[in-house]
Structures are given as structure tokens and as C-alpha cells.
Amino acid sequence: MEPFYKKLVEYQDLNLQISSLDARLAEIPDQLARIDAEEEAAAGIVHRAKERRDESLKQRREFERELKDLEQKVDKYNDQSREVKTNEQYRAIMSEIQNVKTHIGDVEEKILLSMEETDELSREIGEAEKQVASRKKEFDGSRKSLTEEREGLTTRRRGLDTERTALAATIPGDLMETYSKVAQLRGDVVMATFHDELCTGCSVRLRPALMAEVRKGESLFQCESCRRILYYVKEPEAPQEGEATGTVRPADDASGAAAPDPGAS
């Protein structure tokens, strides 16, 4: 491979490495955001359970105030019952007291249910808080790992970018201009070789004359189909007959005489 082709291939390799790093770096913010969202969702379970418990406590206090009012009402009716003059008035007051006591029973039932709900919500909150505390270590560990990975990738990218800039300074301007034009069209894969007479960039068959010129390596040539810059890589030669075949021939003896032929009579 001629030196200017080699530099272009190296430049492409640096671009591919940088693009790979950029792709990974672009994923990390989304992964961090998902971790934050999961942590917020876990904390939200606790928050909502606390809101329900607070609402249950508020409602129970209202029931308790209502119960106190009803009990005071019974006391008031009892006081009035001692002052009535007729049986009809007495029965009327007793009827009112009974109605209020029935209402008291209903309110006491509501208070009991509210207490049970509050206890259940408190247990739910306790379990949810344990899970949040447990997963916080997981979330913090994941964030730390991703942050460290991002720092390492950023440092690596900075080094590759410096290397790429230095390499670009050694490549003739006209070659870099052609490279940039192809890159705008084909992305990071600008260079292509050929195998079995096919361009490795687009798999279109190349003209023999074009391949012959590329093999010379004296000028820059592009694939007539995809416009990628072509370069030639000499394919390894096939082993000669009898070489590296894995067969072992009988060794001559120490005297230099050949080993006997097993088929001889």
C-alpha cells in the first residue's frame, strides 16, 4: 500500500473510532436520565402513600370531631330528659338520643376503618422506604459507573482527535479535499478495496483497467459507482503444493539413507 493511501486508511480508522465513541457518549445521558426517572418513580410511590395516609388521618380527625359533637348532643338530651314534664316529651327525647347513638355507631365504624387504613398505609410506606433505600445504592452505583465510563471515553476521544488532527496535517490538501467530499456522501467509510473484482464498499464489479491502475498505487482512483477512494491490499498467496499441508514425510536415518518404501517388495 502506497504511503498516501496508508495515511488515508489510518485517517478513516481514526474517524471510525471517534464515531464509535461519539455514539456511546450520546447514549450515556439517556441512560442517566432513565436511572433518575426510575429513582423518582420509586420515591413517588412513597410520596403518594404518604399523601393517602395524610388524607386518611385528616378524615379521621373530622370523624372524631363529629363523634365528639354527637356525644355532646347525647349529653344535652340527657340533661333535657331530666327536666321534661310528660311521658310524651320523655319518649321524644329518648328517640332523639337513640337516633344520635345510632349515628355515633356509624361514625365509630368509620373511625375504626380509617385507623386500619392508616396502619396499612404506614406499613406500605415503611416497605417502600426500605426499597428506595436499597435501590439508592444501585442507582448511585450505576450513575458512578456511567460517569466514570463517560470520563474515560471523553479522554480517549480527545486523544484520538489530537492524533487525527496531526495525521491530517501530513496528508496533501487535494487528497483531504477528495476525502471530505466522499465523507459527505458516504459517511465515515470513505476508503474501499476490492475482492473478487468487486468494490468492498458497494459490491459493484470494477473494470479491469481501473483495478490495474489502483494496483499501481501511483494516483488516486475512485469507485465509479459509490465514489469511494480505492486502494489495493495484496492478498496473501496460497501455499505452494507440499507446503504447510500438515503431512509428515518419513525422516531419513542418521546415515543419510532414505527410509525404506513400505510398498517395496
PDB file of N, CA and C in Angstrom, residues 106-162:
ATOM      1  N   ASP A 106     -72.227   4.581  63.631  1.00  0.00           N
ATOM      2  CA  ASP A 106     -71.748   4.685  62.251  1.00  0.00           C
ATOM      3  C   ASP A 106     -70.417   5.427  62.184  1.00  0.00           C
ATOM      4  N   VAL A 107     -70.330   6.516  62.937  1.00  0.00           N
ATOM      5  CA  VAL A 107     -69.093   7.310  62.921  1.00  0.00           C
ATOM      6  C   VAL A 107     -67.943   6.523  63.536  1.00  0.00           C
ATOM      7  N   GLU A 108     -68.209   5.802  64.633  1.00  0.00           N
ATOM      8  CA  GLU A 108     -67.162   4.990  65.250  1.00  0.00           C
ATOM      9  C   GLU A 108     -66.658   3.911  64.293  1.00  0.00           C
ATOM     10  N   GLU A 109     -67.558   3.355  63.487  1.00  0.00           N
ATOM     11  CA  GLU A 109     -67.153   2.371  62.481  1.00  0.00           C
ATOM     12  C   GLU A 109     -66.241   3.010  61.440  1.00  0.00           C
ATOM     13  N   LYS A 110     -66.565   4.220  61.039  1.00  0.00           N
ATOM     14  CA  LYS A 110     -65.732   4.940  60.077  1.00  0.00           C
ATOM     15  C   LYS A 110     -64.350   5.234  60.667  1.00  0.00           C
ATOM     16  N   ILE A 111     -64.335   5.591  61.931  1.00  0.00           N
ATOM     17  CA  ILE A 111     -63.046   5.865  62.592  1.00  0.00           C
ATOM     18  C   ILE A 111     -62.203   4.603  62.636  1.00  0.00           C
ATOM     19  N   LEU A 112     -62.825   3.479  62.953  1.00  0.00           N
ATOM     20  CA  LEU A 112     -62.106   2.207  63.016  1.00  0.00           C
ATOM     21  C   LEU A 112     -61.526   1.845  61.646  1.00  0.00           C
ATOM     22  N   LEU A 113     -62.330   1.990  60.609  1.00  0.00           N
ATOM     23  CA  LEU A 113     -61.848   1.701  59.255  1.00  0.00           C
ATOM     24  C   LEU A 113     -60.716   2.634  58.858  1.00  0.00           C
ATOM     25  N   SER A 114     -60.845   3.899  59.254  1.00  0.00           N
ATOM     26  CA  SER A 114     -59.795   4.866  58.957  1.00  0.00           C
ATOM     27  C   SER A 114     -58.499   4.508  59.667  1.00  0.00           C
ATOM     28  N   MET A 115     -58.595   4.031  60.901  1.00  0.00           N
ATOM     29  CA  MET A 115     -57.402   3.613  61.642  1.00  0.00           C
ATOM     30  C   MET A 115     -56.729   2.423  60.969  1.00  0.00           C
ATOM     31  N   GLU A 116     -57.533   1.474  60.515  1.00  0.00           N
ATOM     32  CA  GLU A 116     -56.979   0.311  59.829  1.00  0.00           C
ATOM     33  C   GLU A 116     -56.296   0.720  58.522  1.00  0.00           C
ATOM     34  N   GLU A 117     -56.933   1.657  57.813  1.00  0.00           N
ATOM     35  CA  GLU A 117     -56.343   2.149  56.557  1.00  0.00           C
ATOM     36  C   GLU A 117     -55.026   2.852  56.831  1.00  0.00           C
ATOM     37  N   THR A 118     -54.983   3.659  57.884  1.00  0.00           N
ATOM     38  CA  THR A 118     -53.758   4.376  58.237  1.00  0.00           C
ATOM     39  C   THR A 118     -52.638   3.413  58.590  1.00  0.00           C
ATOM     40  N   ASP A 119     -52.969   2.379  59.359  1.00  0.00           N
ATOM     41  CA  ASP A 119     -51.960   1.383  59.726  1.00  0.00           C
ATOM     42  C   ASP A 119     -51.419   0.672  58.484  1.00  0.00           C
ATOM     43  N   GLU A 120     -52.313   0.314  57.561  1.00  0.00           N
ATOM     44  CA  GLU A 120     -51.894  -0.367  56.336  1.00  0.00           C
ATOM     45  C   GLU A 120     -51.008   0.535  55.486  1.00  0.00           C
ATOM     46  N   LEU A 121     -51.371   1.802  55.387  1.00  0.00           N
ATOM     47  CA  LEU A 121     -50.569   2.747  54.622  1.00  0.00           C
ATOM     48  C   LEU A 121     -49.207   2.968  55.268  1.00  0.00           C
ATOM     49  N   SER A 122     -49.173   2.972  56.584  1.00  0.00           N
ATOM     50  CA  SER A 122     -47.893   3.128  57.290  1.00  0.00           C
ATOM     51  C   SER A 122     -46.973   1.953  56.993  1.00  0.00           C
ATOM     52  N   ARG A 123     -47.547   0.733  56.971  1.00  0.00           N
ATOM     53  CA  ARG A 123     -46.738  -0.436  56.623  1.00  0.00           C
ATOM     54  C   ARG A 123     -46.252  -0.348  55.178  1.00  0.00           C
ATOM     55  N   GLU A 124     -47.142   0.106  54.307  1.00  0.00           N
ATOM     56  CA  GLU A 124     -46.770   0.254  52.889  1.00  0.00           C
ATOM     57  C   GLU A 124     -45.644   1.268  52.728  1.00  0.00           C
ATOM     58  N   ILE A 125     -45.741   2.353  53.477  1.00  0.00           N
ATOM     59  CA  ILE A 125     -44.700   3.386  53.420  1.00  0.00           C
ATOM     60  C   ILE A 125     -43.369   2.830  53.908  1.00  0.00           C
ATOM     61  N   GLY A 126     -43.411   2.075  54.991  1.00  0.00           N
ATOM     62  CA  GLY A 126     -42.183   1.502  55.537  1.00  0.00           C
ATOM     63  C   GLY A 126     -41.500   0.578  54.535  1.00  0.00           C
ATOM     64  N   GLU A 127     -42.293  -0.290  53.870  1.00  0.00           N
ATOM     65  CA  GLU A 127     -41.721  -1.200  52.878  1.00  0.00           C
ATOM     66  C   GLU A 127     -41.161  -0.423  51.688  1.00  0.00           C
ATOM     67  N   ALA A 128     -41.921   0.583  51.243  1.00  0.00           N
ATOM     68  CA  ALA A 128     -41.471   1.371  50.089  1.00  0.00           C
ATOM     69  C   ALA A 128     -40.186   2.134  50.415  1.00  0.00           C
ATOM     70  N   GLU A 129     -40.085   2.653  51.622  1.00  0.00           N
ATOM     71  CA  GLU A 129     -38.866   3.378  52.014  1.00  0.00           C
ATOM     72  C   GLU A 129     -37.671   2.451  52.070  1.00  0.00           C
ATOM     73  N   LYS A 130     -37.886   1.214  52.512  1.00  0.00           N
ATOM     74  CA  LYS A 130     -36.788   0.237  52.519  1.00  0.00           C
ATOM     75  C   LYS A 130     -36.311  -0.043  51.101  1.00  0.00           C
ATOM     76  N   GLN A 131     -37.272  -0.203  50.181  1.00  0.00           N
ATOM     77  CA  GLN A 131     -36.903  -0.461  48.787  1.00  0.00           C
ATOM     78  C   GLN A 131     -36.161   0.721  48.177  1.00  0.00           C
ATOM     79  N   VAL A 132     -36.631   1.931  48.498  1.00  0.00           N
ATOM     80  CA  VAL A 132     -35.960   3.124  47.979  1.00  0.00           C
ATOM     81  C   VAL A 132     -34.524   3.186  48.495  1.00  0.00           C
ATOM     82  N   ALA A 133     -34.348   2.913  49.787  1.00  0.00           N
ATOM     83  CA  ALA A 133     -33.003   2.951  50.377  1.00  0.00           C
ATOM     84  C   ALA A 133     -32.111   1.885  49.750  1.00  0.00           C
ATOM     85  N   SER A 134     -32.697   0.699  49.516  1.00  0.00           N
ATOM     86  CA  SER A 134     -31.925  -0.385  48.922  1.00  0.00           C
ATOM     87  C   SER A 134     -31.546  -0.064  47.478  1.00  0.00           C
ATOM     88  N   ARG A 135     -32.494   0.450  46.708  1.00  0.00           N
ATOM     89  CA  ARG A 135     -32.234   0.743  45.301  1.00  0.00           C
ATOM     90  C   ARG A 135     -31.384   1.993  45.114  1.00  0.00           C
ATOM     91  N   LYS A 136     -31.326   2.844  46.141  1.00  0.00           N
ATOM     92  CA  LYS A 136     -30.494   4.043  46.033  1.00  0.00           C
ATOM     93  C   LYS A 136     -29.038   3.653  45.810  1.00  0.00           C
ATOM     94  N   LYS A 137     -28.587   2.599  46.505  1.00  0.00           N
ATOM     95  CA  LYS A 137     -27.222   2.117  46.298  1.00  0.00           C
ATOM     96  C   LYS A 137     -27.035   1.652  44.857  1.00  0.00           C
ATOM     97  N   GLU A 138     -28.050   0.965  44.346  1.00  0.00           N
ATOM     98  CA  GLU A 138     -27.999   0.503  42.955  1.00  0.00           C
ATOM     99  C   GLU A 138     -27.952   1.688  41.997  1.00  0.00           C
ATOM    100  N   PHE A 139     -28.836   2.676  42.230  1.00  0.00           N
ATOM    101  CA  PHE A 139     -28.874   3.846  41.359  1.00  0.00           C
ATOM    102  C   PHE A 139     -27.557   4.622  41.415  1.00  0.00           C
ATOM    103  N   ASP A 140     -27.048   4.838  42.626  1.00  0.00           N
ATOM    104  CA  ASP A 140     -25.789   5.579  42.778  1.00  0.00           C
ATOM    105  C   ASP A 140     -24.641   4.840  42.108  1.00  0.00           C
ATOM    106  N   GLY A 141     -24.634   3.504  42.252  1.00  0.00           N
ATOM    107  CA  GLY A 141     -23.575   2.705  41.628  1.00  0.00           C
ATOM    108  C   GLY A 141     -23.635   2.787  40.111  1.00  0.00           C
ATOM    109  N   SER A 142     -24.837   2.722  39.557  1.00  0.00           N
ATOM    110  CA  SER A 142     -24.991   2.812  38.099  1.00  0.00           C
ATOM    111  C   SER A 142     -24.567   4.185  37.596  1.00  0.00           C
ATOM    112  N   ARG A 143     -24.967   5.221  38.342  1.00  0.00           N
ATOM    113  CA  ARG A 143     -24.579   6.581  37.935  1.00  0.00           C
ATOM    114  C   ARG A 143     -23.061   6.753  37.970  1.00  0.00           C
ATOM    115  N   LYS A 144     -22.446   6.231  39.014  1.00  0.00           N
ATOM    116  CA  LYS A 144     -20.989   6.344  39.136  1.00  0.00           C
ATOM    117  C   LYS A 144     -20.296   5.609  37.998  1.00  0.00           C
ATOM    118  N   SER A 145     -20.775   4.409  37.688  1.00  0.00           N
ATOM    119  CA  SER A 145     -20.176   3.621  36.608  1.00  0.00           C
ATOM    120  C   SER A 145     -20.287   4.343  35.270  1.00  0.00           C
ATOM    121  N   LEU A 146     -21.471   4.888  34.986  1.00  0.00           N
ATOM    122  CA  LEU A 146     -21.668   5.589  33.713  1.00  0.00           C
ATOM    123  C   LEU A 146     -20.847   6.876  33.650  1.00  0.00           C
ATOM    124  N   THR A 147     -20.762   7.568  34.774  1.00  0.00           N
ATOM    125  CA  THR A 147     -19.981   8.809  34.813  1.00  0.00           C
ATOM    126  C   THR A 147     -18.502   8.526  34.566  1.00  0.00           C
ATOM    127  N   GLU A 148     -17.987   7.468  35.210  1.00  0.00           N
ATOM    128  CA  GLU A 148     -16.587   7.094  35.005  1.00  0.00           C
ATOM    129  C   GLU A 148     -16.344   6.650  33.567  1.00  0.00           C
ATOM    130  N   GLU A 149     -17.311   5.907  33.009  1.00  0.00           N
ATOM    131  CA  GLU A 149     -17.178   5.486  31.611  1.00  0.00           C
ATOM    132  C   GLU A 149     -17.145   6.699  30.697  1.00  0.00           C
ATOM    133  N   ARG A 150     -18.019   7.670  30.943  1.00  0.00           N
ATOM    134  CA  ARG A 150     -18.055   8.872  30.110  1.00  0.00           C
ATOM    135  C   ARG A 150     -16.738   9.631  30.192  1.00  0.00           C
ATOM    136  N   GLU A 151     -16.182   9.735  31.385  1.00  0.00           N
ATOM    137  CA  GLU A 151     -14.904  10.444  31.540  1.00  0.00           C
ATOM    138  C   GLU A 151     -13.796   9.732  30.766  1.00  0.00           C
ATOM    139  N   GLY A 152     -13.785   8.382  30.862  1.00  0.00           N
ATOM    140  CA  GLY A 152     -12.772   7.617  30.143  1.00  0.00           C
ATOM    141  C   GLY A 152     -12.919   7.746  28.640  1.00  0.00           C
ATOM    142  N   LEU A 153     -14.154   7.672  28.158  1.00  0.00           N
ATOM    143  CA  LEU A 153     -14.394   7.792  26.719  1.00  0.00           C
ATOM    144  C   LEU A 153     -14.042   9.194  26.217  1.00  0.00           C
ATOM    145  N   THR A 154     -14.360  10.199  27.017  1.00  0.00           N
ATOM    146  CA  THR A 154     -14.047  11.576  26.624  1.00  0.00           C
ATOM    147  C   THR A 154     -12.543  11.773  26.511  1.00  0.00           C
ATOM    148  N   THR A 155     -11.804  11.228  27.472  1.00  0.00           N
ATOM    149  CA  THR A 155     -10.344  11.321  27.426  1.00  0.00           C
ATOM    150  C   THR A 155      -9.800  10.589  26.206  1.00  0.00           C
ATOM    151  N   ARG A 156     -10.330   9.391  25.957  1.00  0.00           N
ATOM    152  CA  ARG A 156      -9.905   8.613  24.797  1.00  0.00           C
ATOM    153  C   ARG A 156     -10.218   9.351  23.501  1.00  0.00           C
ATOM    154  N   ARG A 157     -11.389   9.964  23.416  1.00  0.00           N
ATOM    155  CA  ARG A 157     -11.771  10.694  22.205  1.00  0.00           C
ATOM    156  C   ARG A 157     -10.857  11.893  21.986  1.00  0.00           C
ATOM    157  N   ARG A 158     -10.520  12.566  23.081  1.00  0.00           N
ATOM    158  CA  ARG A 158      -9.639  13.732  22.964  1.00  0.00           C
ATOM    159  C   ARG A 158      -8.285  13.325  22.389  1.00  0.00           C
ATOM    160  N   GLY A 159      -7.786  12.176  22.856  1.00  0.00           N
ATOM    161  CA  GLY A 159      -6.514  11.691  22.339  1.00  0.00           C
ATOM    162  C   GLY A 159      -6.590  11.318  20.868  1.00  0.00           C
ATOM    163  N   LEU A 160      -7.673  10.637  20.482  1.00  0.00           N
ATOM    164  CA  LEU A 160      -7.849  10.261  19.083  1.00  0.00           C
ATOM    165  C   LEU A 160      -8.006  11.485  18.193  1.00  0.00           C
ATOM    166  N   ASP A 161      -8.705  12.499  18.677  1.00  0.00           N
ATOM    167  CA  ASP A 161      -8.907  13.708  17.894  1.00  0.00           C
ATOM    168  C   ASP A 161      -7.578  14.426  17.665  1.00  0.00           C
ATOM    169  N   THR A 162      -6.754  14.453  18.697  1.00  0.00           N
ATOM    170  CA  THR A 162      -5.424  15.057  18.556  1.00  0.00           C
ATOM    171  C   THR A 162      -4.604  14.281  17.525  1.00  0.00           C
TER     172      THR A 162
END
